[in-house]
Amino acid sequence: MAQNPRILVTRRWPEAVERVLAERFDASFNVSDTAMDAAALAEALRSFDAVLPTVSDRLPASLFDATDIRTKILGNFGVGYNHIDIAAARARGIAVTNTPGVLTDCTADIAMSLLLAVARRAGEGEREVRSGQWAGWRPTHMIGTKVTGKTLGIIGFGRIGKAMAKRCHFGFDMDVVFYNRSKIDTAEASRYGARQMDTVEEVLAAADFVSLHCPGGGENRHLINAQRLAVMKPQALLINTARGDVIDENALIEALENGTIRGAGLDVFEAEPNVPERLRVLDNVLLLPHLGSATEETRTAMGMKVVENVTAFFEGRQPPDRVA
Ligand code: DGY
């Protein structure tokens, strides 16, 4: 690289990764770690050769309309990139990369944690103990639903969907069915103890637990709506570690309030970090603050993937994880 490119890292990243970025680039860091608004992001696109955003940065088509854009690459920290208007970035000749592969296990682990916790009412139990309200053991206290041997329905059989199938089938003897837009080879599916179904509805109707692992945005926005929630078994639980907009949040709140489904475990929300009060007051949901990839190992690996992508780009090589 002739001259170190100017790069902006929009949020705090693991220290080890920030150190490498500072060595390789003319790097600016968001030391206050506050989310950047549209004006700040527009200014970033004007001033930096690379902007390294995260899911908390909204980059809609309007931001790419400016005539004086300097940015040549958006090195996204995260596998999901529905917060970036990819078509608009591509039209401006801006490359976009993501971080697949390194967060598969940890995201599946969070989905599994939610599934177990919501089935066994761990959130409610914890709140009861902490508040000093626990009146002691009794045979009818806080009865949940058994996980082992039940049927898991997966929507989206990519890396994370497969990792979830593996955990549930081999760890909890679950029958696993899934919906995936493209056909998955039967032998490949059976490696995860899973069977493909033709429609989302078939999976929803068969499953005791439904876990979402498809990308957000586009056609998947409100994939789980009131009609589809009504197809689920009344005792079923819905787990979402994908993107908040895959579920119509208002329809879900109604389904949870009315007992259309038994409960939900959510790591992602439609308007993060805002979680509607009506959802927060419900006992039959377990709510996490988008922790899917939040382990030391994974967040560092995600950052290092961005470093590789951006380095390759500025050295004139193809970034390994280019999505636009
Ligand atoms: C991802 O990698 O997509 C995580 O959800 C954080 O954005």
XYZ file of C-alpha atoms and ligand atoms in Angstrom:
331
model
C 0.000 0.000 0.000
C 1.586 3.258 -1.153
C 0.060 5.472 1.520
C -1.882 4.151 4.481
C -5.596 4.367 3.630
C -7.762 6.399 6.010
C -10.198 4.114 7.741
C -12.970 4.729 10.249
C -14.028 2.090 12.777
C -17.573 3.056 13.771
C -17.683 1.312 17.186
C -15.137 0.007 19.719
C -13.677 -3.338 18.612
C -11.641 -5.870 20.603
C -8.336 -4.263 21.596
C -6.168 -6.775 19.730
C -7.960 -5.978 16.472
C -7.851 -2.212 16.946
C -4.094 -2.565 17.499
C -3.617 -4.326 14.147
C -5.803 -1.764 12.391
C -3.767 1.089 13.884
C -0.542 -0.565 12.677
C -1.750 -1.142 9.120
C -3.897 1.892 8.415
C -4.394 5.538 9.194
C -7.172 4.473 11.550
C -9.728 6.560 13.457
C -11.651 4.944 16.295
C -14.978 5.877 17.813
C -13.606 6.172 21.346
C -16.975 7.130 22.866
C -18.544 3.973 21.311
C -21.827 5.750 20.680
C -23.860 4.791 17.620
C -23.277 7.114 14.665
C -26.254 8.945 13.166
C -26.964 9.495 9.457
C -25.097 12.821 9.349
C -21.992 11.321 10.956
C -22.065 8.364 8.573
C -22.498 10.655 5.551
C -19.463 12.633 6.733
C -17.539 9.363 7.202
C -18.286 8.335 3.594
C -16.924 11.704 2.444
C -13.754 11.566 4.544
C -12.471 7.983 4.741
C -11.209 5.434 2.205
C -12.807 2.643 4.212
C -15.627 2.678 6.740
C -15.935 -0.357 9.001
C -19.552 -0.433 10.208
C -21.595 -2.780 12.371
C -25.264 -3.694 12.634
C -25.866 -0.479 14.635
C -25.028 1.705 11.604
C -27.855 2.311 9.128
C -26.566 2.849 5.595
C -29.667 3.312 3.391
C -29.608 4.159 -0.329
C -29.943 7.905 0.414
C -26.472 7.959 2.023
C -24.921 6.789 -1.228
C -26.510 9.614 -3.270
C -23.853 12.161 -2.311
C -21.503 13.169 -5.130
C -18.369 13.527 -3.000
C -18.005 10.011 -1.603
C -14.413 8.986 -0.850
C -15.118 5.546 0.635
C -14.189 2.605 -1.575
C -14.970 -0.250 0.800
C -17.355 -0.958 3.680
C -15.750 -3.688 5.782
C -18.745 -4.794 7.806
C -18.105 -6.275 11.252
C -20.783 -8.997 11.178
C -22.145 -11.660 8.884
C -25.555 -9.970 8.430
C -25.505 -6.841 6.277
C -29.151 -5.903 5.811
C -28.375 -2.544 7.491
C -26.460 -1.606 4.317
C -28.237 -0.960 1.024
C -26.027 -3.281 -0.978
C -27.498 -2.355 -4.365
C -26.866 1.360 -3.730
C -23.300 0.697 -2.528
C -22.636 -1.467 -5.582
C -24.068 1.204 -7.893
C -21.542 3.678 -6.427
C -18.741 1.160 -6.994
C -18.243 0.644 -3.255
C -17.145 -2.853 -2.223
C -18.839 -4.468 0.793
C -17.476 -7.375 2.829
C -18.817 -9.349 5.807
C -17.516 -11.900 8.336
C -19.034 -15.351 7.707
C -17.975 -18.599 9.350
C -16.368 -17.352 12.559
C -19.594 -16.721 14.465
C -21.494 -19.887 13.537
C -20.998 -21.836 16.764
C -21.475 -18.942 19.143
C -24.687 -17.826 17.449
C -26.044 -21.389 17.515
C -25.059 -21.538 21.199
C -27.135 -18.435 21.935
C -30.091 -19.916 20.030
C -29.704 -23.082 22.095
C -29.454 -21.036 25.311
C -32.678 -19.207 24.434
C -34.447 -22.434 23.514
C -33.510 -24.128 26.789
C -34.083 -21.040 28.907
C -37.502 -20.234 27.522
C -38.633 -23.884 27.604
C -37.562 -24.219 31.230
C -38.643 -20.708 32.256
C -35.137 -19.743 33.380
C -35.748 -15.998 33.002
C -38.861 -16.086 35.155
C -37.106 -18.308 37.704
C -34.122 -16.015 37.918
C -36.338 -12.966 38.397
C -38.217 -14.767 41.174
C -35.068 -15.693 43.100
C -33.483 -12.260 42.696
C -36.620 -10.503 43.887
C -36.785 -12.611 47.037
C -40.185 -13.988 45.991
C -39.231 -17.676 45.864
C -41.414 -19.594 48.326
C -39.502 -22.888 48.022
C -39.684 -26.163 46.078
C -43.080 -27.598 45.275
C -44.275 -30.106 42.657
C -46.314 -27.603 40.686
C -43.902 -24.679 40.749
C -42.917 -22.969 37.478
C -43.529 -25.925 35.207
C -41.893 -25.677 31.823
C -41.862 -27.898 28.782
C -39.441 -30.753 28.031
C -36.838 -30.194 25.311
C -35.332 -33.658 24.771
C -37.045 -35.668 22.038
C -39.195 -32.820 20.706
C -39.285 -31.520 17.120
C -37.200 -28.518 16.088
C -38.160 -26.529 12.992
C -35.429 -24.430 11.414
C -36.031 -21.635 8.929
C -32.826 -21.102 6.920
C -30.415 -24.022 6.712
C -27.139 -22.141 6.270
C -24.115 -22.469 8.538
C -25.908 -21.373 11.717
C -29.070 -23.347 10.969
C -26.959 -26.477 10.517
C -25.028 -25.819 13.734
C -28.349 -25.480 15.572
C -29.632 -28.729 14.007
C -26.475 -30.523 15.136
C -26.857 -29.346 18.721
C -30.537 -30.258 18.906
C -30.375 -33.597 17.109
C -27.192 -35.015 18.593
C -27.371 -33.297 21.967
C -31.088 -33.465 22.683
C -32.385 -36.335 20.505
C -34.638 -33.956 18.639
C -36.271 -34.612 15.314
C -35.174 -31.727 13.070
C -37.121 -30.410 10.078
C -36.234 -27.309 8.118
C -37.237 -24.925 5.364
C -34.569 -23.542 3.068
C -35.186 -21.581 -0.126
C -32.824 -23.748 -2.170
C -32.766 -27.539 -2.108
C -30.255 -29.044 0.337
C -28.771 -32.379 -0.636
C -30.543 -35.100 1.388
C -27.257 -36.714 2.428
C -25.957 -33.323 3.621
C -29.168 -32.675 5.597
C -29.010 -36.095 7.230
C -25.472 -35.376 8.477
C -27.244 -32.962 10.831
C -30.119 -35.351 11.517
C -32.392 -33.013 9.580
C -35.082 -33.301 6.899
C -36.088 -30.586 4.441
C -39.736 -29.589 4.011
C -41.233 -27.744 1.058
C -42.832 -24.779 2.801
C -42.373 -22.556 5.847
C -45.923 -23.521 6.891
C -45.123 -27.240 6.954
C -42.173 -26.604 9.257
C -44.200 -24.298 11.527
C -47.013 -26.840 11.812
C -44.660 -29.723 12.647
C -42.364 -28.028 15.157
C -42.447 -27.739 18.944
C -39.621 -25.206 18.682
C -39.036 -22.942 15.690
C -35.606 -21.340 15.310
C -34.953 -18.625 12.702
C -31.615 -18.624 10.877
C -32.318 -16.797 7.614
C -30.931 -13.363 6.645
C -32.962 -10.262 7.442
C -34.305 -7.648 5.056
C -35.705 -8.028 1.550
C -38.163 -10.885 1.097
C -37.557 -12.128 4.627
C -39.010 -8.996 6.228
C -42.004 -10.163 8.316
C -41.582 -13.728 7.088
C -43.148 -14.690 10.412
C -46.411 -12.761 10.450
C -49.810 -13.202 12.136
C -50.939 -15.859 9.631
C -47.803 -17.909 10.088
C -47.820 -17.560 13.878
C -51.346 -19.013 13.755
C -49.981 -22.072 11.929
C -47.621 -22.865 14.840
C -48.707 -25.272 17.565
C -50.229 -23.449 20.562
C -47.546 -25.012 22.769
C -44.695 -24.065 20.423
C -41.834 -21.689 21.194
C -40.234 -19.304 18.688
C -36.510 -18.505 18.818
C -34.960 -15.615 16.868
C -31.211 -15.025 16.665
C -31.330 -13.924 12.991
C -32.668 -10.396 12.505
C -35.532 -8.615 14.231
C -37.346 -7.750 11.012
C -37.827 -11.438 10.111
C -40.707 -11.353 12.625
C -43.595 -8.893 12.552
C -42.980 -7.814 16.157
C -46.519 -6.476 16.707
C -48.021 -9.726 15.444
C -45.698 -11.655 17.755
C -46.690 -9.545 20.766
C -50.339 -10.261 20.026
C -49.658 -13.977 19.611
C -47.817 -14.030 22.947
C -50.512 -12.012 24.722
C -53.320 -14.179 23.321
C -51.623 -17.525 23.804
C -51.485 -18.280 20.062
C -48.020 -19.676 20.857
C -46.499 -20.603 24.202
C -43.530 -18.254 24.212
C -40.476 -16.842 22.494
C -36.756 -16.348 22.978
C -35.417 -13.272 21.195
C -31.875 -12.005 20.705
C -32.804 -9.505 17.967
C -35.530 -6.870 17.572
C -37.106 -4.776 14.846
C -35.864 -1.384 16.087
C -32.799 -2.164 18.179
C -32.017 -1.109 20.819
C -35.679 -0.224 21.380
C -37.707 -3.143 22.648
C -41.436 -2.421 22.986
C -42.782 -2.149 26.524
C -45.541 -4.642 25.632
C -42.854 -7.237 24.929
C -40.778 -6.381 27.981
C -43.660 -6.943 30.385
C -44.462 -10.434 29.139
C -43.282 -13.381 31.220
C -43.414 -15.864 28.352
C -40.527 -14.257 26.453
C -36.837 -14.330 27.141
C -35.044 -11.251 25.833
C -31.318 -10.853 25.143
C -29.483 -7.762 23.845
C -28.186 -9.157 20.505
C -25.525 -11.383 22.070
C -25.281 -14.030 19.304
C -21.609 -13.505 18.486
C -20.608 -11.926 21.805
C -17.672 -14.057 22.922
C -14.078 -12.903 23.209
C -12.922 -15.480 20.673
C -15.609 -14.763 18.103
C -15.561 -10.969 18.275
C -11.780 -11.024 17.837
C -12.092 -13.455 14.904
C -14.762 -11.225 13.315
C -12.493 -8.198 13.618
C -9.549 -10.084 12.136
C -11.739 -11.088 9.192
C -12.453 -7.430 8.518
C -8.728 -6.703 8.722
C -8.075 -9.426 6.111
C -10.830 -8.156 3.836
C -9.758 -4.527 3.944
C -6.055 -5.351 3.656
C -6.711 -7.528 0.589
C -8.796 -4.753 -0.966
C -6.149 -2.061 -0.560
C -3.425 -4.434 -1.764
C -5.393 -4.941 -4.961
C -6.466 -8.508 -4.139
C -10.023 -9.868 -3.994
C -11.324 -9.586 -0.386
C -12.170 -13.121 0.779
C -15.662 -12.189 2.011
C -16.849 -9.758 -0.635
C -20.641 -9.502 -0.903
C -20.726 -6.494 -3.270
C -23.947 -10.594 12.703
O -22.789 -10.931 12.540
O -24.750 -10.522 11.777
C -24.358 -10.247 14.100
O -25.727 -10.323 14.244
C -23.876 -8.851 14.446
O -24.223 -8.003 13.422
